[in-house]
């Protein structure tokens, strides 16, 4: 590869954790691609490049077949990762995504809207008037309860499902904590066994939840296998527990700090503008599956590169005055906060619905709600994770 401009920035630097956007500006100014020393890989940060490479079929979530790990999975966590829609490539991905899409349509998700609003209203009503942490008491339980219900699990199982998900998603951090792999494996085993029982029960007595649609989904005579159903269920909970929780928290922060009005956030395009301004995940990686050149960078088969979503969404060459919240901005649909291409977020309709419901219910119940301390982000890059949102609901 030709020499790329060197970019040095620890993702664990406290200043970067709280505000990565000045560093992203430096990254974009260096050129289309930089070598991020701390990650040891080429990273693209400009919107045009990130959007194009997310759609480039010569890149993938998984390496080329002959470069992928061979032999049986190392453990339960690895087994479910290999089956995950997020990690599959065509033709397996094409078949699996088509089946999931038959169940996960915008119309189907819209049918769950009344129940999602009811969950949000119930959580907002339950907040104490004097002091609350919205991350723990509101942003986290809302999507977890919704996904648990959509997966056919009893309400009392939601907390345990959240704990399993927390242990599994810890493996996606820049530096997983000690013991993370063992905890992720134990969680995958327990979560898998739990969902196997749920799926068997729903086969015998189908209902009207998302899990029933996934079980029944058929495309060209094919259906999801038992293990694919389990892996898809785990993926939906992991995304709901992690990404959607963070997205709700970030949207609430925008409203509480006066960056956006609750009405604008709860409007049709409000969630997408929030996801553009500060997405819950700031960096995706991709495996180079075929040699290619892009924007002057030579990418070799087997290489891993980074796509800086958080930087791309603030690129002034794509979005005018990108630091401002403007749900009416031209070209908003082109943001990459939910990815792009074949791996575009399958749960996007649900995430948008939950974000709108969360903002609307909270500010309807507590119109005078205010922050009682400045929000702080946790050291969990590439996740954009608020540690807390401490508020006084009664104002």
Short mmCIF file of C-alpha atoms in Angstrom, two decimals:
data_model
loop_
_atom_site.label_atom_id
_atom_site.label_comp_id
_atom_site.label_asym_id
_atom_site.label_seq_id
_atom_site.Cartn_x
_atom_site.Cartn_y
_atom_site.Cartn_z
CA UNK A 1 0.00 0.00 0.00
CA UNK A 2 1.28 3.51 -0.75
CA UNK A 3 2.28 5.41 2.36
CA UNK A 4 -0.85 6.83 3.99
CA UNK A 5 -0.89 9.89 6.23
CA UNK A 6 -0.29 8.83 9.83
CA UNK A 7 -3.11 9.48 12.28
CA UNK A 8 -2.38 9.04 15.97
CA UNK A 9 -5.23 9.17 18.43
CA UNK A 10 -5.86 6.78 21.28
CA UNK A 11 -9.55 5.83 21.32
CA UNK A 12 -9.21 5.65 25.11
CA UNK A 13 -7.96 9.21 25.52
CA UNK A 14 -10.45 10.91 27.89
CA UNK A 15 -10.77 14.01 25.70
CA UNK A 16 -11.47 11.85 22.64
CA UNK A 17 -14.03 9.74 24.53
CA UNK A 18 -15.99 12.86 25.46
CA UNK A 19 -15.67 14.62 22.10
CA UNK A 20 -14.17 12.71 19.15
CA UNK A 21 -15.28 15.22 16.51
CA UNK A 22 -12.18 17.48 16.53
CA UNK A 23 -10.08 14.36 15.94
CA UNK A 24 -12.36 13.34 13.08
CA UNK A 25 -11.89 16.76 11.53
CA UNK A 26 -8.12 16.24 11.66
CA UNK A 27 -8.56 12.80 10.15
CA UNK A 28 -10.61 14.05 7.21
CA UNK A 29 -8.14 16.90 6.61
CA UNK A 30 -5.25 14.45 6.22
CA UNK A 31 -6.79 12.83 3.15
CA UNK A 32 -9.35 10.26 2.00
CA UNK A 33 -7.54 7.50 3.91
CA UNK A 34 -5.22 7.56 6.91
CA UNK A 35 -3.26 4.94 8.79
CA UNK A 36 -4.70 4.96 12.32
CA UNK A 37 -1.71 3.78 14.29
CA UNK A 38 -3.64 2.81 17.40
CA UNK A 39 -5.73 0.37 15.36
CA UNK A 40 -2.97 -0.59 12.94
CA UNK A 41 -5.18 -0.18 9.89
CA UNK A 42 -6.24 2.14 7.09
CA UNK A 43 -9.32 4.18 7.97
CA UNK A 44 -11.59 6.22 5.71
CA UNK A 45 -13.39 9.20 7.25
CA UNK A 46 -14.91 11.23 4.42
CA UNK A 47 -18.57 10.63 3.65
CA UNK A 48 -18.18 9.89 -0.06
CA UNK A 49 -15.59 7.20 0.64
CA UNK A 50 -17.34 5.63 3.63
CA UNK A 51 -20.69 5.48 1.80
CA UNK A 52 -19.07 3.95 -1.30
CA UNK A 53 -17.03 1.37 0.61
CA UNK A 54 -20.00 0.26 2.72
CA UNK A 55 -21.65 -0.69 -0.59
CA UNK A 56 -18.56 -2.17 -2.25
CA UNK A 57 -19.04 -5.93 -2.59
CA UNK A 58 -15.28 -6.44 -2.70
CA UNK A 59 -15.35 -5.71 1.03
CA UNK A 60 -17.23 -7.71 3.61
CA UNK A 61 -17.95 -8.28 7.25
CA UNK A 62 -16.22 -11.64 6.89
CA UNK A 63 -12.89 -12.39 5.19
CA UNK A 64 -12.63 -14.27 1.91
CA UNK A 65 -13.57 -17.94 2.49
CA UNK A 66 -10.04 -19.32 2.29
CA UNK A 67 -8.85 -16.66 4.77
CA UNK A 68 -11.66 -17.28 7.26
CA UNK A 69 -11.12 -19.42 10.38
CA UNK A 70 -11.26 -23.08 9.47
CA UNK A 71 -12.64 -25.97 11.46
CA UNK A 72 -15.41 -26.01 14.04
CA UNK A 73 -16.31 -22.91 16.07
CA UNK A 74 -14.06 -22.26 19.05
CA UNK A 75 -17.00 -21.92 21.46
CA UNK A 76 -20.69 -21.04 21.64
CA UNK A 77 -20.02 -17.33 21.13
CA UNK A 78 -18.05 -18.08 17.97
CA UNK A 79 -20.75 -20.46 16.73
CA UNK A 80 -23.49 -17.85 16.94
CA UNK A 81 -21.22 -15.16 15.46
CA UNK A 82 -20.64 -17.34 12.40
CA UNK A 83 -24.40 -17.80 11.96
CA UNK A 84 -25.25 -14.14 12.52
CA UNK A 85 -26.80 -12.20 9.65
CA UNK A 86 -24.30 -9.45 10.46
CA UNK A 87 -21.32 -11.70 9.75
CA UNK A 88 -22.56 -13.59 6.68
CA UNK A 89 -21.72 -12.78 3.07
CA UNK A 90 -23.50 -13.74 -0.17
CA UNK A 91 -24.88 -16.18 -1.08
CA UNK A 92 -25.64 -17.15 2.55
CA UNK A 93 -26.36 -13.55 3.50
CA UNK A 94 -28.72 -13.09 0.53
CA UNK A 95 -30.82 -16.10 1.56
CA UNK A 96 -30.84 -15.21 5.25
CA UNK A 97 -31.57 -11.51 4.74
CA UNK A 98 -34.46 -12.30 2.38
CA UNK A 99 -36.05 -14.53 5.01
CA UNK A 100 -35.55 -12.03 7.84
CA UNK A 101 -36.88 -9.19 5.67
CA UNK A 102 -40.13 -11.10 5.11
CA UNK A 103 -40.77 -10.87 8.85
CA UNK A 104 -39.08 -7.55 9.59
CA UNK A 105 -41.01 -5.24 7.26
CA UNK A 106 -41.80 -1.60 8.02
CA UNK A 107 -45.52 -2.47 7.94
CA UNK A 108 -45.06 -5.32 10.41
CA UNK A 109 -43.00 -3.18 12.78
CA UNK A 110 -45.55 -0.33 12.52
CA UNK A 111 -48.10 -2.79 13.85
CA UNK A 112 -46.15 -2.97 17.09
CA UNK A 113 -46.21 0.84 17.51
CA UNK A 114 -49.07 0.95 20.05
CA UNK A 115 -47.31 -1.57 22.27
CA UNK A 116 -43.97 0.27 21.98
CA UNK A 117 -45.65 3.54 22.94
CA UNK A 118 -47.32 1.80 25.90
CA UNK A 119 -43.96 0.50 27.16
CA UNK A 120 -42.45 3.99 26.84
CA UNK A 121 -45.39 5.61 28.64
CA UNK A 122 -45.20 3.05 31.45
CA UNK A 123 -41.48 3.64 31.96
CA UNK A 124 -41.91 7.42 31.88
CA UNK A 125 -44.73 7.23 34.44
CA UNK A 126 -42.54 5.11 36.72
CA UNK A 127 -39.70 7.65 36.91
CA UNK A 128 -39.33 9.28 40.34
CA UNK A 129 -40.04 13.00 40.28
CA UNK A 130 -36.93 14.11 42.17
CA UNK A 131 -34.04 12.33 40.48
CA UNK A 132 -33.44 9.59 37.91
CA UNK A 133 -30.78 8.20 35.58
CA UNK A 134 -32.50 8.01 32.21
CA UNK A 135 -29.96 5.55 30.83
CA UNK A 136 -30.66 2.93 33.50
CA UNK A 137 -34.33 3.64 34.15
CA UNK A 138 -35.55 4.48 30.65
CA UNK A 139 -33.25 4.20 27.62
CA UNK A 140 -32.02 0.72 28.55
CA UNK A 141 -35.20 -1.10 29.62
CA UNK A 142 -37.35 0.26 26.78
CA UNK A 143 -35.75 -1.55 23.81
CA UNK A 144 -34.92 -4.60 25.91
CA UNK A 145 -38.56 -5.05 26.94
CA UNK A 146 -39.74 -4.44 23.39
CA UNK A 147 -37.33 -6.94 21.84
CA UNK A 148 -38.01 -9.53 24.55
CA UNK A 149 -41.72 -9.26 23.81
CA UNK A 150 -41.15 -9.43 20.05
CA UNK A 151 -39.06 -12.56 20.57
CA UNK A 152 -41.87 -14.25 22.50
CA UNK A 153 -40.12 -14.20 25.87
CA UNK A 154 -42.05 -13.67 29.10
CA UNK A 155 -41.69 -10.16 30.61
CA UNK A 156 -39.79 -11.47 33.62
CA UNK A 157 -37.04 -12.79 31.31
CA UNK A 158 -36.12 -9.36 29.94
CA UNK A 159 -33.57 -8.55 32.65
CA UNK A 160 -31.77 -11.86 32.18
CA UNK A 161 -31.75 -11.43 28.39
CA UNK A 162 -30.25 -7.97 28.88
CA UNK A 163 -27.50 -9.43 31.10
CA UNK A 164 -26.64 -12.11 28.51
CA UNK A 165 -26.58 -9.47 25.79
CA UNK A 166 -24.34 -7.20 27.87
CA UNK A 167 -21.79 -10.00 28.30
CA UNK A 168 -21.80 -10.81 24.59
CA UNK A 169 -21.53 -7.25 23.28
CA UNK A 170 -18.54 -6.56 25.55
CA UNK A 171 -16.54 -8.52 22.95
CA UNK A 172 -17.12 -5.78 20.36
CA UNK A 173 -15.20 -3.09 22.25
CA UNK A 174 -11.79 -1.76 21.22
CA UNK A 175 -10.24 -3.52 24.23
CA UNK A 176 -12.56 -6.14 25.79
CA UNK A 177 -12.14 -6.30 29.58
CA UNK A 178 -10.39 -9.27 31.25
CA UNK A 179 -12.55 -12.38 31.28
CA UNK A 180 -14.86 -11.01 28.58
CA UNK A 181 -14.48 -14.03 26.30
CA UNK A 182 -15.42 -16.53 29.01
CA UNK A 183 -18.44 -14.45 30.03
CA UNK A 184 -19.51 -14.03 26.39
CA UNK A 185 -19.28 -17.78 25.82
CA UNK A 186 -21.30 -18.59 28.95
CA UNK A 187 -23.90 -16.00 27.94
CA UNK A 188 -24.12 -17.38 24.40
CA UNK A 189 -24.68 -20.90 25.73
CA UNK A 190 -27.41 -19.79 28.13
CA UNK A 191 -29.07 -17.39 25.68
CA UNK A 192 -29.02 -20.03 22.94
CA UNK A 193 -30.61 -22.65 25.18
CA UNK A 194 -33.26 -20.16 26.32
CA UNK A 195 -34.20 -19.16 22.77
CA UNK A 196 -34.29 -22.81 21.67
CA UNK A 197 -37.01 -23.39 24.27
CA UNK A 198 -38.90 -20.25 23.22
CA UNK A 199 -38.77 -21.26 19.55
CA UNK A 200 -39.96 -24.80 20.27
CA UNK A 201 -42.83 -23.45 22.38
CA UNK A 202 -43.86 -21.01 19.63
CA UNK A 203 -43.74 -23.73 16.99
CA UNK A 204 -46.31 -25.65 19.03
CA UNK A 205 -48.44 -22.59 19.82
CA UNK A 206 -47.77 -19.71 17.40
CA UNK A 207 -48.67 -16.15 18.34
CA UNK A 208 -48.42 -12.78 16.62
CA UNK A 209 -44.93 -11.72 17.73
CA UNK A 210 -41.93 -11.15 15.50
CA UNK A 211 -40.49 -14.54 16.43
CA UNK A 212 -43.58 -16.21 14.96
CA UNK A 213 -43.10 -14.35 11.68
CA UNK A 214 -39.43 -15.39 11.63
CA UNK A 215 -40.38 -19.03 12.22
CA UNK A 216 -42.98 -18.90 9.44
CA UNK A 217 -40.90 -16.89 6.94
CA UNK A 218 -40.34 -18.77 3.69
CA UNK A 219 -38.49 -17.82 0.51
CA UNK A 220 -38.29 -20.15 -2.50
CA UNK A 221 -39.21 -23.08 -0.27
CA UNK A 222 -36.47 -22.32 2.28
CA UNK A 223 -36.87 -21.37 5.92
CA UNK A 224 -34.55 -20.32 8.71
CA UNK A 225 -32.94 -23.25 10.47
CA UNK A 226 -33.28 -23.62 14.23
CA UNK A 227 -29.75 -22.35 14.81
CA UNK A 228 -30.29 -19.43 12.40
CA UNK A 229 -33.46 -18.50 14.29
CA UNK A 230 -31.50 -18.53 17.54
CA UNK A 231 -28.63 -16.50 16.07
CA UNK A 232 -31.04 -13.96 14.57
CA UNK A 233 -32.88 -13.61 17.88
CA UNK A 234 -29.60 -13.03 19.71
CA UNK A 235 -28.54 -10.45 17.11
CA UNK A 236 -31.83 -8.55 17.51
CA UNK A 237 -31.46 -8.46 21.30
CA UNK A 238 -27.80 -7.45 21.11
CA UNK A 239 -28.63 -4.63 18.71
CA UNK A 240 -31.61 -3.57 20.82
CA UNK A 241 -29.70 -3.73 24.08
CA UNK A 242 -26.62 -1.94 22.80
CA UNK A 243 -27.17 0.21 19.71
CA UNK A 244 -30.80 1.20 20.29
CA UNK A 245 -30.26 1.93 23.98
CA UNK A 246 -27.35 4.20 23.07
CA UNK A 247 -29.33 5.85 20.25
CA UNK A 248 -32.23 6.62 22.59
CA UNK A 249 -29.83 8.04 25.17
CA UNK A 250 -28.13 10.23 22.58
CA UNK A 251 -31.48 11.52 21.32
CA UNK A 252 -32.59 12.36 24.86
CA UNK A 253 -29.29 14.16 25.43
CA UNK A 254 -29.93 16.31 22.36
CA UNK A 255 -33.30 17.35 23.78
CA UNK A 256 -32.08 17.88 27.34
CA UNK A 257 -29.14 20.04 26.24
CA UNK A 258 -31.28 22.16 23.95
CA UNK A 259 -29.56 20.94 20.78
CA UNK A 260 -32.91 19.72 19.45
CA UNK A 261 -36.52 20.16 20.50
CA UNK A 262 -38.49 17.11 21.63
CA UNK A 263 -41.02 17.78 18.87
CA UNK A 264 -38.31 17.76 16.19
CA UNK A 265 -36.79 14.54 17.55
CA UNK A 266 -40.18 12.82 17.65
CA UNK A 267 -41.03 13.89 14.09
CA UNK A 268 -40.64 11.58 11.09
CA UNK A 269 -37.04 12.53 10.24
CA UNK A 270 -35.93 13.33 13.79
CA UNK A 271 -34.38 9.93 14.55
CA UNK A 272 -32.36 9.92 11.33
CA UNK A 273 -30.94 13.37 12.01
CA UNK A 274 -30.03 12.28 15.54
CA UNK A 275 -28.33 9.19 14.11
CA UNK A 276 -26.43 11.37 11.66
CA UNK A 277 -25.33 13.90 14.25
CA UNK A 278 -24.02 11.34 16.74
CA UNK A 279 -24.57 7.66 15.87
CA UNK A 280 -24.35 4.94 18.53
CA UNK A 281 -21.46 3.24 16.70
CA UNK A 282 -18.65 5.36 15.27
CA UNK A 283 -16.42 2.83 13.52
CA UNK A 284 -17.11 -0.23 11.37
CA UNK A 285 -14.44 -2.61 10.12
CA UNK A 286 -14.45 -4.43 6.80
CA UNK A 287 -12.37 -7.29 5.38
CA UNK A 288 -10.89 -6.73 1.93
CA UNK A 289 -12.01 -9.76 -0.10
CA UNK A 290 -10.51 -8.65 -3.45
CA UNK A 291 -7.61 -6.34 -4.25
CA UNK A 292 -8.81 -2.84 -5.08
CA UNK A 293 -7.80 0.78 -5.23
CA UNK A 294 -9.94 3.51 -3.73
CA UNK A 295 -9.20 7.23 -3.46
CA UNK A 296 -5.50 6.60 -4.01
CA UNK A 297 -5.26 3.82 -1.43
CA UNK A 298 -4.31 0.30 -2.53
CA UNK A 299 -6.23 -2.27 -0.50
CA UNK A 300 -4.99 -5.86 -0.51
CA UNK A 301 -6.99 -9.03 -0.09
CA UNK A 302 -6.94 -10.14 3.54
CA UNK A 303 -6.48 -6.62 4.89
CA UNK A 304 -8.87 -5.14 7.47
CA UNK A 305 -9.87 -1.48 7.09
CA UNK A 306 -11.94 0.95 9.14
CA UNK A 307 -14.88 3.11 8.10
CA UNK A 308 -15.42 6.05 10.47
CA UNK A 309 -19.18 6.54 10.49
CA UNK A 310 -19.06 9.26 13.11
CA UNK A 311 -16.60 11.26 11.02
CA UNK A 312 -18.42 10.69 7.73
CA UNK A 313 -21.71 11.96 9.15
CA UNK A 314 -20.04 15.26 10.10
CA UNK A 315 -18.32 15.77 6.73
CA UNK A 316 -19.07 19.36 5.63
CA UNK A 317 -18.55 18.31 2.01
CA UNK A 318 -21.73 16.22 2.36
CA UNK A 319 -23.76 17.99 5.05
CA UNK A 320 -23.83 21.78 5.40
CA UNK A 321 -23.19 22.95 8.97
CA UNK A 322 -22.93 19.32 10.08
CA UNK A 323 -22.63 20.14 13.79
CA UNK A 324 -26.22 21.44 13.87
CA UNK A 325 -29.39 19.40 14.31
CA UNK A 326 -31.58 19.98 11.26
CA UNK A 327 -34.13 17.26 10.45
CA UNK A 328 -35.08 19.11 7.26
CA UNK A 329 -31.56 19.14 5.86
CA UNK A 330 -31.20 18.07 2.20
CA UNK A 331 -29.87 14.58 1.62
CA UNK A 332 -30.43 13.36 5.17
CA UNK A 333 -31.30 9.89 3.90
CA UNK A 334 -27.68 9.53 2.82
CA UNK A 335 -26.30 9.44 6.36
CA UNK A 336 -24.39 6.30 7.35
CA UNK A 337 -25.40 6.10 11.01
CA UNK A 338 -27.22 2.83 10.28
CA UNK A 339 -24.65 1.54 7.80
CA UNK A 340 -25.34 1.09 4.09
CA UNK A 341 -25.36 -1.62 1.46
CA UNK A 342 -26.29 -5.22 2.10
CA UNK A 343 -25.46 -4.90 5.81
CA UNK A 344 -27.70 -1.86 6.36
CA UNK A 345 -29.31 -2.18 9.80
CA UNK A 346 -32.18 -4.68 9.52
CA UNK A 347 -33.78 -3.21 12.64
CA UNK A 348 -33.81 0.39 11.37
CA UNK A 349 -37.64 0.73 11.29
CA UNK A 350 -37.88 -0.56 14.86
CA UNK A 351 -35.05 1.67 16.12
CA UNK A 352 -36.63 4.79 14.62
CA UNK A 353 -40.00 3.90 16.13
CA UNK A 354 -38.50 3.33 19.58
CA UNK A 355 -36.54 6.61 19.45
CA UNK A 356 -39.65 8.60 18.54
CA UNK A 357 -41.73 6.86 21.21
CA UNK A 358 -39.07 7.38 23.88
CA UNK A 359 -38.76 11.12 23.29
CA UNK A 360 -42.51 11.73 22.94
CA UNK A 361 -43.50 9.78 26.06
CA UNK A 362 -40.81 11.27 28.30
CA UNK A 363 -41.49 14.91 27.50
CA UNK A 364 -45.27 14.45 27.51
CA UNK A 365 -45.10 13.07 31.06
CA UNK A 366 -42.33 15.36 32.32
CA UNK A 367 -42.39 18.62 30.30
CA UNK A 368 -40.13 20.41 32.83
CA UNK A 369 -37.50 17.67 33.01
CA UNK A 370 -33.92 18.95 33.25
CA UNK A 371 -30.37 17.69 33.62
CA UNK A 372 -28.78 17.83 37.06
CA UNK A 373 -25.26 17.04 35.88
CA UNK A 374 -23.41 17.21 32.58
CA UNK A 375 -23.64 13.96 30.58
CA UNK A 376 -20.41 11.96 30.36
CA UNK A 377 -19.45 9.24 27.88
CA UNK A 378 -17.98 5.88 28.86
CA UNK A 379 -14.65 4.56 27.60
CA UNK A 380 -16.22 2.04 25.20
CA UNK A 381 -15.21 3.16 21.71
CA UNK A 382 -16.37 2.32 19.01
CA UNK A 383 -19.64 2.57 20.93
CA UNK A 384 -20.80 6.12 21.73
CA UNK A 385 -22.06 5.25 25.19
CA UNK A 386 -23.40 7.70 27.75
CA UNK A 387 -22.51 6.60 31.26
CA UNK A 388 -25.57 8.30 32.72
CA UNK A 389 -28.23 10.91 32.05
CA UNK A 390 -29.03 12.24 35.51
CA UNK A 391 -32.18 14.34 35.53
CA UNK A 392 -34.82 15.87 37.76
CA UNK A 393 -38.04 14.88 35.98
CA UNK A 394 -40.22 17.37 37.84
CA UNK A 395 -37.94 20.25 36.86
#
